[in-house]
């Protein structure tokens, strides 16, 4: 029994996926199909950079999705049908690719559009984000509540682990909230390099455009339930998937709840992180300490899984 996890923004690096394309025809075909659909050499940007262009959100999002989709194309038969799955932020789209809700090409188009809309929203109302380490989520919430005012909003945006929360909002609000978190005992508050206040009300200008793009895309009912970031609960229909993917833009990523729900749905399962890096595997150990987890991101990791 397995649970699928798909990473989100921050997992990108120059060179990502190149070894997969060199080793596996199915991965190479996936990258080529996404390049064609987007009308750009995304795979070349992934493999050669430059890094500053790869880290632009409208490039990062389809790049990470393409990497996850390429791994899935190679391991799908060996993987079978997971009990459930989840993805972190844009990774939720990758999880829906795994579940057959979306094709890889349609999902890549959607996250490219999502990235463009998020970038535009960030330009319209510049925002900031910061990672708070070593402080309980309830304390982070209290600091954000105290810090928010007419000149600046701050909200918990990514509830990544019981002691790791990312805050998001107006720069002044995030700065004040970070100071409040330190006063409450946070070990570190780390500003993040982002182009906007993701998963906060500042992303509201992007919602209508994303809803339009989602409405035009073909969504099937998933073959296995995908746990939504916005609710922390399983999604079993394409209609619900569309609604919750739109909600996700301004809602917090409830990753702790997502992993707790997965552990309840699939007790004793092996969690498999599909895509670049192993950030989610590390977070899982802090949410479900006894969980078994493997990462499938490099050609060597995929080869071991297939052996």
mmCIF file with all atom_site columns, N, CA, C and O in Angstrom, residues 4 6 65 72 76 81-82 84-87 91-108 110 213-214 216-228 234-245:
data_model
loop_
_atom_site.group_PDB
_atom_site.id
_atom_site.type_symbol
_atom_site.label_atom_id
_atom_site.label_alt_id
_atom_site.label_comp_id
_atom_site.label_asym_id
_atom_site.label_entity_id
_atom_site.label_seq_id
_atom_site.pdbx_PDB_ins_code
_atom_site.Cartn_x
_atom_site.Cartn_y
_atom_site.Cartn_z
_atom_site.occupancy
_atom_site.B_iso_or_equiv
_atom_site.pdbx_formal_charge
_atom_site.auth_seq_id
_atom_site.auth_comp_id
_atom_site.auth_asym_id
_atom_site.auth_atom_id
_atom_site.pdbx_PDB_model_num
ATOM 1   N N  . UNK A 1 4   ? 1.150   8.661  -2.390  1.00 0.00 ? 4   UNK A N  1
ATOM 2   C CA . UNK A 1 4   ? 1.974   9.476  -3.282  1.00 0.00 ? 4   UNK A CA 1
ATOM 3   C C  . UNK A 1 4   ? 2.098   10.888 -2.741  1.00 0.00 ? 4   UNK A C  1
ATOM 4   O O  . UNK A 1 4   ? 1.119   11.456 -2.248  1.00 0.00 ? 4   UNK A O  1
ATOM 5   N N  . UNK A 1 6   ? 3.799   14.790 -3.984  1.00 0.00 ? 6   UNK A N  1
ATOM 6   C CA . UNK A 1 6   ? 4.415   15.522 -5.091  1.00 0.00 ? 6   UNK A CA 1
ATOM 7   C C  . UNK A 1 6   ? 4.860   16.894 -4.609  1.00 0.00 ? 6   UNK A C  1
ATOM 8   O O  . UNK A 1 6   ? 4.064   17.635 -4.027  1.00 0.00 ? 6   UNK A O  1
ATOM 9   N N  . UNK A 1 65  ? 6.372   20.352 -12.098 1.00 0.00 ? 65  UNK A N  1
ATOM 10  C CA . UNK A 1 65  ? 5.327   19.420 -12.544 1.00 0.00 ? 65  UNK A CA 1
ATOM 11  C C  . UNK A 1 65  ? 5.861   18.474 -13.631 1.00 0.00 ? 65  UNK A C  1
ATOM 12  O O  . UNK A 1 65  ? 5.594   17.271 -13.594 1.00 0.00 ? 65  UNK A O  1
ATOM 13  N N  . UNK A 1 72  ? 6.536   9.785  -13.069 1.00 0.00 ? 72  UNK A N  1
ATOM 14  C CA . UNK A 1 72  ? 5.299   8.992  -13.092 1.00 0.00 ? 72  UNK A CA 1
ATOM 15  C C  . UNK A 1 72  ? 5.172   8.182  -14.376 1.00 0.00 ? 72  UNK A C  1
ATOM 16  O O  . UNK A 1 72  ? 4.721   7.023  -14.348 1.00 0.00 ? 72  UNK A O  1
ATOM 17  N N  . UNK A 1 76  ? 4.781   4.288  -13.463 1.00 0.00 ? 76  UNK A N  1
ATOM 18  C CA . UNK A 1 76  ? 3.341   4.109  -13.276 1.00 0.00 ? 76  UNK A CA 1
ATOM 19  C C  . UNK A 1 76  ? 2.931   2.642  -13.142 1.00 0.00 ? 76  UNK A C  1
ATOM 20  O O  . UNK A 1 76  ? 2.167   2.274  -12.246 1.00 0.00 ? 76  UNK A O  1
ATOM 21  N N  . UNK A 1 81  ? -1.823  1.443  -8.235  1.00 0.00 ? 81  UNK A N  1
ATOM 22  C CA . UNK A 1 81  ? -2.756  2.498  -7.832  1.00 0.00 ? 81  UNK A CA 1
ATOM 23  C C  . UNK A 1 81  ? -2.538  2.807  -6.348  1.00 0.00 ? 81  UNK A C  1
ATOM 24  O O  . UNK A 1 81  ? -2.834  1.965  -5.493  1.00 0.00 ? 81  UNK A O  1
ATOM 25  N N  . UNK A 1 82  ? -2.032  3.983  -6.020  1.00 0.00 ? 82  UNK A N  1
ATOM 26  C CA . UNK A 1 82  ? -1.840  4.322  -4.608  1.00 0.00 ? 82  UNK A CA 1
ATOM 27  C C  . UNK A 1 82  ? -3.169  4.367  -3.849  1.00 0.00 ? 82  UNK A C  1
ATOM 28  O O  . UNK A 1 82  ? -4.239  4.533  -4.450  1.00 0.00 ? 82  UNK A O  1
ATOM 29  N N  . UNK A 1 84  ? -3.880  6.748  -1.723  1.00 0.00 ? 84  UNK A N  1
ATOM 30  C CA . UNK A 1 84  ? -4.229  8.164  -1.791  1.00 0.00 ? 84  UNK A CA 1
ATOM 31  C C  . UNK A 1 84  ? -2.984  8.932  -2.186  1.00 0.00 ? 84  UNK A C  1
ATOM 32  O O  . UNK A 1 84  ? -1.898  8.370  -2.313  1.00 0.00 ? 84  UNK A O  1
ATOM 33  N N  . UNK A 1 85  ? -3.130  10.235 -2.372  1.00 0.00 ? 85  UNK A N  1
ATOM 34  C CA . UNK A 1 85  ? -1.989  11.061 -2.747  1.00 0.00 ? 85  UNK A CA 1
ATOM 35  C C  . UNK A 1 85  ? -2.243  12.507 -2.398  1.00 0.00 ? 85  UNK A C  1
ATOM 36  O O  . UNK A 1 85  ? -3.379  12.920 -2.135  1.00 0.00 ? 85  UNK A O  1
ATOM 37  N N  . UNK A 1 86  ? -1.173  13.287 -2.398  1.00 0.00 ? 86  UNK A N  1
ATOM 38  C CA . UNK A 1 86  ? -1.262  14.718 -2.122  1.00 0.00 ? 86  UNK A CA 1
ATOM 39  C C  . UNK A 1 86  ? -0.054  15.398 -2.741  1.00 0.00 ? 86  UNK A C  1
ATOM 40  O O  . UNK A 1 86  ? 0.986   14.777 -2.953  1.00 0.00 ? 86  UNK A O  1
ATOM 41  N N  . UNK A 1 87  ? -0.201  16.677 -3.007  1.00 0.00 ? 87  UNK A N  1
ATOM 42  C CA . UNK A 1 87  ? 0.916   17.466 -3.506  1.00 0.00 ? 87  UNK A CA 1
ATOM 43  C C  . UNK A 1 87  ? 0.954   18.803 -2.811  1.00 0.00 ? 87  UNK A C  1
ATOM 44  O O  . UNK A 1 87  ? -0.085  19.353 -2.431  1.00 0.00 ? 87  UNK A O  1
ATOM 45  N N  . UNK A 1 91  ? 2.233   21.091 -6.454  1.00 0.00 ? 91  UNK A N  1
ATOM 46  C CA . UNK A 1 91  ? 2.325   19.633 -6.473  1.00 0.00 ? 91  UNK A CA 1
ATOM 47  C C  . UNK A 1 91  ? 0.976   18.949 -6.440  1.00 0.00 ? 91  UNK A C  1
ATOM 48  O O  . UNK A 1 91  ? 0.870   17.778 -6.826  1.00 0.00 ? 91  UNK A O  1
ATOM 49  N N  . UNK A 1 92  ? -0.071  19.671 -6.005  1.00 0.00 ? 92  UNK A N  1
ATOM 50  C CA . UNK A 1 92  ? -1.416  19.085 -6.031  1.00 0.00 ? 92  UNK A CA 1
ATOM 51  C C  . UNK A 1 92  ? -1.839  18.786 -7.471  1.00 0.00 ? 92  UNK A C  1
ATOM 52  O O  . UNK A 1 92  ? -2.543  17.811 -7.729  1.00 0.00 ? 92  UNK A O  1
ATOM 53  N N  . UNK A 1 93  ? -1.392  19.621 -8.409  1.00 0.00 ? 93  UNK A N  1
ATOM 54  C CA . UNK A 1 93  ? -1.664  19.360 -9.828  1.00 0.00 ? 93  UNK A CA 1
ATOM 55  C C  . UNK A 1 93  ? -0.933  18.089 -10.274 1.00 0.00 ? 93  UNK A C  1
ATOM 56  O O  . UNK A 1 93  ? -1.486  17.281 -11.027 1.00 0.00 ? 93  UNK A O  1
ATOM 57  N N  . UNK A 1 94  ? 0.304   17.916 -9.825  1.00 0.00 ? 94  UNK A N  1
ATOM 58  C CA . UNK A 1 94  ? 1.059   16.708 -10.157 1.00 0.00 ? 94  UNK A CA 1
ATOM 59  C C  . UNK A 1 94  ? 0.363   15.470 -9.610  1.00 0.00 ? 94  UNK A C  1
ATOM 60  O O  . UNK A 1 94  ? 0.312   14.428 -10.269 1.00 0.00 ? 94  UNK A O  1
ATOM 61  N N  . UNK A 1 95  ? -0.180  15.577 -8.385  1.00 0.00 ? 95  UNK A N  1
ATOM 62  C CA . UNK A 1 95  ? -0.901  14.447 -7.800  1.00 0.00 ? 95  UNK A CA 1
ATOM 63  C C  . UNK A 1 95  ? -2.129  14.104 -8.630  1.00 0.00 ? 95  UNK A C  1
ATOM 64  O O  . UNK A 1 95  ? -2.477  12.922 -8.788  1.00 0.00 ? 95  UNK A O  1
ATOM 65  N N  . UNK A 1 96  ? -2.771  15.117 -9.181  1.00 0.00 ? 96  UNK A N  1
ATOM 66  C CA . UNK A 1 96  ? -3.936  14.849 -10.042 1.00 0.00 ? 96  UNK A CA 1
ATOM 67  C C  . UNK A 1 96  ? -3.517  14.236 -11.380 1.00 0.00 ? 96  UNK A C  1
ATOM 68  O O  . UNK A 1 96  ? -4.297  13.486 -11.988 1.00 0.00 ? 96  UNK A O  1
ATOM 69  N N  . UNK A 1 97  ? -2.302  14.526 -11.837 1.00 0.00 ? 97  UNK A N  1
ATOM 70  C CA . UNK A 1 97  ? -1.784  13.818 -13.017 1.00 0.00 ? 97  UNK A CA 1
ATOM 71  C C  . UNK A 1 97  ? -1.629  12.339 -12.692 1.00 0.00 ? 97  UNK A C  1
ATOM 72  O O  . UNK A 1 97  ? -2.036  11.463 -13.475 1.00 0.00 ? 97  UNK A O  1
ATOM 73  N N  . UNK A 1 98  ? -1.061  12.042 -11.544 1.00 0.00 ? 98  UNK A N  1
ATOM 74  C CA . UNK A 1 98  ? -0.891  10.648 -11.127 1.00 0.00 ? 98  UNK A CA 1
ATOM 75  C C  . UNK A 1 98  ? -2.228  9.935  -11.014 1.00 0.00 ? 98  UNK A C  1
ATOM 76  O O  . UNK A 1 98  ? -2.344  8.749  -11.355 1.00 0.00 ? 98  UNK A O  1
ATOM 77  N N  . UNK A 1 99  ? -3.252  10.666 -10.549 1.00 0.00 ? 99  UNK A N  1
ATOM 78  C CA . UNK A 1 99  ? -4.572  10.071 -10.347 1.00 0.00 ? 99  UNK A CA 1
ATOM 79  C C  . UNK A 1 99  ? -5.403  10.021 -11.617 1.00 0.00 ? 99  UNK A C  1
ATOM 80  O O  . UNK A 1 99  ? -6.516  9.480  -11.602 1.00 0.00 ? 99  UNK A O  1
ATOM 81  N N  . UNK A 1 100 ? -4.874  10.571 -12.712 1.00 0.00 ? 100 UNK A N  1
ATOM 82  C CA . UNK A 1 100 ? -5.618  10.558 -13.970 1.00 0.00 ? 100 UNK A CA 1
ATOM 83  C C  . UNK A 1 100 ? -6.691  11.627 -14.071 1.00 0.00 ? 100 UNK A C  1
ATOM 84  O O  . UNK A 1 100 ? -7.468  11.647 -15.026 1.00 0.00 ? 100 UNK A O  1
ATOM 85  N N  . UNK A 1 101 ? -6.745  12.536 -13.100 1.00 0.00 ? 101 UNK A N  1
ATOM 86  C CA . UNK A 1 101 ? -7.701  13.641 -13.154 1.00 0.00 ? 101 UNK A CA 1
ATOM 87  C C  . UNK A 1 101 ? -7.367  14.565 -14.312 1.00 0.00 ? 101 UNK A C  1
ATOM 88  O O  . UNK A 1 101 ? -8.258  15.084 -15.000 1.00 0.00 ? 101 UNK A O  1
ATOM 89  N N  . UNK A 1 102 ? -6.077  14.799 -14.507 1.00 0.00 ? 102 UNK A N  1
ATOM 90  C CA . UNK A 1 102 ? -5.558  15.674 -15.555 1.00 0.00 ? 102 UNK A CA 1
ATOM 91  C C  . UNK A 1 102 ? -4.479  14.942 -16.341 1.00 0.00 ? 102 UNK A C  1
ATOM 92  O O  . UNK A 1 102 ? -3.757  14.113 -15.788 1.00 0.00 ? 102 UNK A O  1
ATOM 93  N N  . UNK A 1 103 ? -4.354  15.277 -17.622 1.00 0.00 ? 103 UNK A N  1
ATOM 94  C CA . UNK A 1 103 ? -3.186  14.816 -18.369 1.00 0.00 ? 103 UNK A CA 1
ATOM 95  C C  . UNK A 1 103 ? -1.992  15.683 -17.976 1.00 0.00 ? 103 UNK A C  1
ATOM 96  O O  . UNK A 1 103 ? -2.151  16.810 -17.488 1.00 0.00 ? 103 UNK A O  1
ATOM 97  N N  . UNK A 1 104 ? -0.795  15.172 -18.199 1.00 0.00 ? 104 UNK A N  1
ATOM 98  C CA . UNK A 1 104 ? 0.403   15.936 -17.869 1.00 0.00 ? 104 UNK A CA 1
ATOM 99  C C  . UNK A 1 104 ? 0.457   17.234 -18.658 1.00 0.00 ? 104 UNK A C  1
ATOM 100 O O  . UNK A 1 104 ? 0.842   18.287 -18.130 1.00 0.00 ? 104 UNK A O  1
ATOM 101 N N  . UNK A 1 105 ? 0.056   17.176 -19.922 1.00 0.00 ? 105 UNK A N  1
ATOM 102 C CA . UNK A 1 105 ? 0.079   18.365 -20.777 1.00 0.00 ? 105 UNK A CA 1
ATOM 103 C C  . UNK A 1 105 ? -0.909  19.416 -20.281 1.00 0.00 ? 105 UNK A C  1
ATOM 104 O O  . UNK A 1 105 ? -0.579  20.604 -20.172 1.00 0.00 ? 105 UNK A O  1
ATOM 105 N N  . UNK A 1 106 ? -2.133  19.005 -19.966 1.00 0.00 ? 106 UNK A N  1
ATOM 106 C CA . UNK A 1 106 ? -3.128  19.964 -19.464 1.00 0.00 ? 106 UNK A CA 1
ATOM 107 C C  . UNK A 1 106 ? -2.688  20.555 -18.131 1.00 0.00 ? 106 UNK A C  1
ATOM 108 O O  . UNK A 1 106 ? -2.865  21.753 -17.871 1.00 0.00 ? 106 UNK A O  1
ATOM 109 N N  . UNK A 1 107 ? -2.124  19.722 -17.264 1.00 0.00 ? 107 UNK A N  1
ATOM 110 C CA . UNK A 1 107 ? -1.662  20.218 -15.965 1.00 0.00 ? 107 UNK A CA 1
ATOM 111 C C  . UNK A 1 107 ? -0.517  21.213 -16.138 1.00 0.00 ? 107 UNK A C  1
ATOM 112 O O  . UNK A 1 107 ? -0.455  22.227 -15.429 1.00 0.00 ? 107 UNK A O  1
ATOM 113 N N  . UNK A 1 108 ? 0.383   20.948 -17.078 1.00 0.00 ? 108 UNK A N  1
ATOM 114 C CA . UNK A 1 108 ? 1.490   21.874 -17.321 1.00 0.00 ? 108 UNK A CA 1
ATOM 115 C C  . UNK A 1 108 ? 0.976   23.220 -17.810 1.00 0.00 ? 108 UNK A C  1
ATOM 116 O O  . UNK A 1 108 ? 1.464   24.278 -17.380 1.00 0.00 ? 108 UNK A O  1
ATOM 117 N N  . UNK A 1 110 ? -1.926  24.482 -17.122 1.00 0.00 ? 110 UNK A N  1
ATOM 118 C CA . UNK A 1 110 ? -2.600  25.117 -15.990 1.00 0.00 ? 110 UNK A CA 1
ATOM 119 C C  . UNK A 1 110 ? -1.607  25.750 -15.023 1.00 0.00 ? 110 UNK A C  1
ATOM 120 O O  . UNK A 1 110 ? -1.804  26.887 -14.572 1.00 0.00 ? 110 UNK A O  1
ATOM 121 N N  . UNK A 1 213 ? -9.288  29.312 -16.328 1.00 0.00 ? 213 UNK A N  1
ATOM 122 C CA . UNK A 1 213 ? -8.409  28.292 -16.923 1.00 0.00 ? 213 UNK A CA 1
ATOM 123 C C  . UNK A 1 213 ? -8.827  26.892 -16.487 1.00 0.00 ? 213 UNK A C  1
ATOM 124 O O  . UNK A 1 213 ? -8.842  25.950 -17.303 1.00 0.00 ? 213 UNK A O  1
ATOM 125 N N  . UNK A 1 214 ? -9.184  26.746 -15.227 1.00 0.00 ? 214 UNK A N  1
ATOM 126 C CA . UNK A 1 214 ? -9.641  25.447 -14.729 1.00 0.00 ? 214 UNK A CA 1
ATOM 127 C C  . UNK A 1 214 ? -10.940 25.028 -15.403 1.00 0.00 ? 214 UNK A C  1
ATOM 128 O O  . UNK A 1 214 ? -11.138 23.850 -15.731 1.00 0.00 ? 214 UNK A O  1
ATOM 129 N N  . UNK A 1 216 ? -11.911 25.653 -18.364 1.00 0.00 ? 216 UNK A N  1
ATOM 130 C CA . UNK A 1 216 ? -11.671 25.241 -19.751 1.00 0.00 ? 216 UNK A CA 1
ATOM 131 C C  . UNK A 1 216 ? -10.966 23.890 -19.847 1.00 0.00 ? 216 UNK A C  1
ATOM 132 O O  . UNK A 1 216 ? -10.992 23.246 -20.897 1.00 0.00 ? 216 UNK A O  1
ATOM 133 N N  . UNK A 1 217 ? -10.333 23.452 -18.771 1.00 0.00 ? 217 UNK A N  1
ATOM 134 C CA . UNK A 1 217 ? -9.574  22.200 -18.790 1.00 0.00 ? 217 UNK A CA 1
ATOM 135 C C  . UNK A 1 217 ? -10.490 21.004 -18.552 1.00 0.00 ? 217 UNK A C  1
ATOM 136 O O  . UNK A 1 217 ? -11.540 21.122 -17.910 1.00 0.00 ? 217 UNK A O  1
ATOM 137 N N  . UNK A 1 218 ? -10.091 19.852 -19.068 1.00 0.00 ? 218 UNK A N  1
ATOM 138 C CA . UNK A 1 218 ? -10.853 18.612 -18.885 1.00 0.00 ? 218 UNK A CA 1
ATOM 139 C C  . UNK A 1 218 ? -10.379 17.905 -17.618 1.00 0.00 ? 218 UNK A C  1
ATOM 140 O O  . UNK A 1 218 ? -9.200  17.569 -17.492 1.00 0.00 ? 218 UNK A O  1
ATOM 141 N N  . UNK A 1 219 ? -11.299 17.717 -16.691 1.00 0.00 ? 219 UNK A N  1
ATOM 142 C CA . UNK A 1 219 ? -11.013 17.027 -15.433 1.00 0.00 ? 219 UNK A CA 1
ATOM 143 C C  . UNK A 1 219 ? -11.828 15.741 -15.375 1.00 0.00 ? 219 UNK A C  1
ATOM 144 O O  . UNK A 1 219 ? -13.056 15.778 -15.506 1.00 0.00 ? 219 UNK A O  1
ATOM 145 N N  . UNK A 1 220 ? -11.160 14.623 -15.169 1.00 0.00 ? 220 UNK A N  1
ATOM 146 C CA . UNK A 1 220 ? -11.844 13.358 -14.900 1.00 0.00 ? 220 UNK A CA 1
ATOM 147 C C  . UNK A 1 220 ? -11.955 13.171 -13.387 1.00 0.00 ? 220 UNK A C  1
ATOM 148 O O  . UNK A 1 220 ? -11.331 13.905 -12.613 1.00 0.00 ? 220 UNK A O  1
ATOM 149 N N  . UNK A 1 221 ? -12.746 12.212 -12.967 1.00 0.00 ? 221 UNK A N  1
ATOM 150 C CA . UNK A 1 221 ? -12.734 11.840 -11.552 1.00 0.00 ? 221 UNK A CA 1
ATOM 151 C C  . UNK A 1 221 ? -11.448 11.064 -11.276 1.00 0.00 ? 221 UNK A C  1
ATOM 152 O O  . UNK A 1 221 ? -11.065 10.185 -12.062 1.00 0.00 ? 221 UNK A O  1
ATOM 153 N N  . UNK A 1 222 ? -10.745 11.376 -10.206 1.00 0.00 ? 222 UNK A N  1
ATOM 154 C CA . UNK A 1 222 ? -9.459  10.714 -9.934  1.00 0.00 ? 222 UNK A CA 1
ATOM 155 C C  . UNK A 1 222 ? -9.612  9.214  -9.682  1.00 0.00 ? 222 UNK A C  1
ATOM 156 O O  . UNK A 1 222 ? -10.604 8.777  -9.103  1.00 0.00 ? 222 UNK A O  1
ATOM 157 N N  . UNK A 1 223 ? -8.599  8.452  -10.097 1.00 0.00 ? 223 UNK A N  1
ATOM 158 C CA . UNK A 1 223 ? -8.603  6.996  -9.879  1.00 0.00 ? 223 UNK A CA 1
ATOM 159 C C  . UNK A 1 223 ? -8.397  6.654  -8.415  1.00 0.00 ? 223 UNK A C  1
ATOM 160 O O  . UNK A 1 223 ? -8.761  5.572  -7.971  1.00 0.00 ? 223 UNK A O  1
ATOM 161 N N  . UNK A 1 224 ? -7.763  7.551  -7.694  1.00 0.00 ? 224 UNK A N  1
ATOM 162 C CA . UNK A 1 224 ? -7.608  7.401  -6.246  1.00 0.00 ? 224 UNK A CA 1
ATOM 163 C C  . UNK A 1 224 ? -7.783  8.791  -5.641  1.00 0.00 ? 224 UNK A C  1
ATOM 164 O O  . UNK A 1 224 ? -7.560  9.803  -6.313  1.00 0.00 ? 224 UNK A O  1
ATOM 165 N N  . UNK A 1 225 ? -8.218  8.885  -4.384  1.00 0.00 ? 225 UNK A N  1
ATOM 166 C CA . UNK A 1 225 ? -8.470  10.203 -3.802  1.00 0.00 ? 225 UNK A CA 1
ATOM 167 C C  . UNK A 1 225 ? -7.194  11.020 -3.652  1.00 0.00 ? 225 UNK A C  1
ATOM 168 O O  . UNK A 1 225 ? -6.155  10.499 -3.250  1.00 0.00 ? 225 UNK A O  1
ATOM 169 N N  . UNK A 1 226 ? -7.296  12.289 -4.005  1.00 0.00 ? 226 UNK A N  1
ATOM 170 C CA . UNK A 1 226 ? -6.204  13.245 -3.829  1.00 0.00 ? 226 UNK A CA 1
ATOM 171 C C  . UNK A 1 226 ? -6.600  14.183 -2.699  1.00 0.00 ? 226 UNK A C  1
ATOM 172 O O  . UNK A 1 226 ? -7.690  14.749 -2.707  1.00 0.00 ? 226 UNK A O  1
ATOM 173 N N  . UNK A 1 227 ? -5.736  14.331 -1.722  1.00 0.00 ? 227 UNK A N  1
ATOM 174 C CA . UNK A 1 227 ? -6.040  15.153 -0.559  1.00 0.00 ? 227 UNK A CA 1
ATOM 175 C C  . UNK A 1 227 ? -5.734  16.611 -0.887  1.00 0.00 ? 227 UNK A C  1
ATOM 176 O O  . UNK A 1 227 ? -4.624  16.944 -1.314  1.00 0.00 ? 227 UNK A O  1
ATOM 177 N N  . UNK A 1 228 ? -6.718  17.478 -0.716  1.00 0.00 ? 228 UNK A N  1
ATOM 178 C CA . UNK A 1 228 ? -6.600  18.878 -1.119  1.00 0.00 ? 228 UNK A CA 1
ATOM 179 C C  . UNK A 1 228 ? -5.875  19.707 -0.066  1.00 0.00 ? 228 UNK A C  1
ATOM 180 O O  . UNK A 1 228 ? -6.127  19.582 1.130   1.00 0.00 ? 228 UNK A O  1
ATOM 181 N N  . UNK A 1 234 ? -9.856  14.405 1.465   1.00 0.00 ? 234 UNK A N  1
ATOM 182 C CA . UNK A 1 234 ? -9.741  13.743 0.167   1.00 0.00 ? 234 UNK A CA 1
ATOM 183 C C  . UNK A 1 234 ? -10.744 14.295 -0.847  1.00 0.00 ? 234 UNK A C  1
ATOM 184 O O  . UNK A 1 234 ? -11.854 14.702 -0.492  1.00 0.00 ? 234 UNK A O  1
ATOM 185 N N  . UNK A 1 235 ? -10.342 14.289 -2.095  1.00 0.00 ? 235 UNK A N  1
ATOM 186 C CA . UNK A 1 235 ? -11.159 14.731 -3.224  1.00 0.00 ? 235 UNK A CA 1
ATOM 187 C C  . UNK A 1 235 ? -11.390 13.530 -4.129  1.00 0.00 ? 235 UNK A C  1
ATOM 188 O O  . UNK A 1 235 ? -10.442 12.839 -4.508  1.00 0.00 ? 235 UNK A O  1
ATOM 189 N N  . UNK A 1 236 ? -12.633 13.294 -4.475  1.00 0.00 ? 236 UNK A N  1
ATOM 190 C CA . UNK A 1 236 ? -12.965 12.109 -5.271  1.00 0.00 ? 236 UNK A CA 1
ATOM 191 C C  . UNK A 1 236 ? -13.622 12.431 -6.608  1.00 0.00 ? 236 UNK A C  1
ATOM 192 O O  . UNK A 1 236 ? -13.925 11.522 -7.378  1.00 0.00 ? 236 UNK A O  1
ATOM 193 N N  . UNK A 1 237 ? -13.868 13.710 -6.902  1.00 0.00 ? 237 UNK A N  1
ATOM 194 C CA . UNK A 1 237 ? -14.488 14.080 -8.173  1.00 0.00 ? 237 UNK A CA 1
ATOM 195 C C  . UNK A 1 237 ? -13.699 15.200 -8.843  1.00 0.00 ? 237 UNK A C  1
ATOM 196 O O  . UNK A 1 237 ? -13.061 16.021 -8.170  1.00 0.00 ? 237 UNK A O  1
ATOM 197 N N  . UNK A 1 238 ? -13.765 15.232 -10.158 1.00 0.00 ? 238 UNK A N  1
ATOM 198 C CA . UNK A 1 238 ? -13.118 16.301 -10.897 1.00 0.00 ? 238 UNK A CA 1
ATOM 199 C C  . UNK A 1 238 ? -13.715 17.658 -10.592 1.00 0.00 ? 238 UNK A C  1
ATOM 200 O O  . UNK A 1 238 ? -12.999 18.674 -10.566 1.00 0.00 ? 238 UNK A O  1
ATOM 201 N N  . UNK A 1 239 ? -15.009 17.708 -10.337 1.00 0.00 ? 239 UNK A N  1
ATOM 202 C CA . UNK A 1 239 ? -15.682 18.968 -10.012 1.00 0.00 ? 239 UNK A CA 1
ATOM 203 C C  . UNK A 1 239 ? -15.109 19.550 -8.726  1.00 0.00 ? 239 UNK A C  1
ATOM 204 O O  . UNK A 1 239 ? -14.784 20.750 -8.645  1.00 0.00 ? 239 UNK A O  1
ATOM 205 N N  . UNK A 1 240 ? -14.976 18.708 -7.706  1.00 0.00 ? 240 UNK A N  1
ATOM 206 C CA . UNK A 1 240 ? -14.409 19.174 -6.444  1.00 0.00 ? 240 UNK A CA 1
ATOM 207 C C  . UNK A 1 240 ? -12.935 19.553 -6.606  1.00 0.00 ? 240 UNK A C  1
ATOM 208 O O  . UNK A 1 240 ? -12.453 20.493 -5.962  1.00 0.00 ? 240 UNK A O  1
ATOM 209 N N  . UNK A 1 241 ? -12.217 18.831 -7.448  1.00 0.00 ? 241 UNK A N  1
ATOM 210 C CA . UNK A 1 241 ? -10.805 19.141 -7.672  1.00 0.00 ? 241 UNK A CA 1
ATOM 211 C C  . UNK A 1 241 ? -10.650 20.554 -8.230  1.00 0.00 ? 241 UNK A C  1
ATOM 212 O O  . UNK A 1 241 ? -9.811  21.337 -7.757  1.00 0.00 ? 241 UNK A O  1
ATOM 213 N N  . UNK A 1 242 ? -11.466 20.916 -9.221  1.00 0.00 ? 242 UNK A N  1
ATOM 214 C CA . UNK A 1 242 ? -11.402 22.260 -9.802  1.00 0.00 ? 242 UNK A CA 1
ATOM 215 C C  . UNK A 1 242 ? -11.656 23.330 -8.743  1.00 0.00 ? 242 UNK A C  1
ATOM 216 O O  . UNK A 1 242 ? -10.933 24.324 -8.651  1.00 0.00 ? 242 UNK A O  1
ATOM 217 N N  . UNK A 1 243 ? -12.694 23.127 -7.960  1.00 0.00 ? 243 UNK A N  1
ATOM 218 C CA . UNK A 1 243 ? -13.067 24.129 -6.948  1.00 0.00 ? 243 UNK A CA 1
ATOM 219 C C  . UNK A 1 243 ? -11.949 24.315 -5.926  1.00 0.00 ? 243 UNK A C  1
ATOM 220 O O  . UNK A 1 243 ? -11.582 25.451 -5.586  1.00 0.00 ? 243 UNK A O  1
ATOM 221 N N  . UNK A 1 244 ? -11.369 23.217 -5.463  1.00 0.00 ? 244 UNK A N  1
ATOM 222 C CA . UNK A 1 244 ? -10.369 23.310 -4.408  1.00 0.00 ? 244 UNK A CA 1
ATOM 223 C C  . UNK A 1 244 ? -9.015  23.794 -4.935  1.00 0.00 ? 244 UNK A C  1
ATOM 224 O O  . UNK A 1 244 ? -8.262  24.425 -4.194  1.00 0.00 ? 244 UNK A O  1
ATOM 225 N N  . UNK A 1 245 ? -8.720  23.538 -6.189  1.00 0.00 ? 245 UNK A N  1
ATOM 226 C CA . UNK A 1 245 ? -7.494  24.082 -6.770  1.00 0.00 ? 245 UNK A CA 1
ATOM 227 C C  . UNK A 1 245 ? -7.590  25.600 -6.914  1.00 0.00 ? 245 UNK A C  1
ATOM 228 O O  . UNK A 1 245 ? -6.584  26.310 -6.782  1.00 0.00 ? 245 UNK A O  1
#
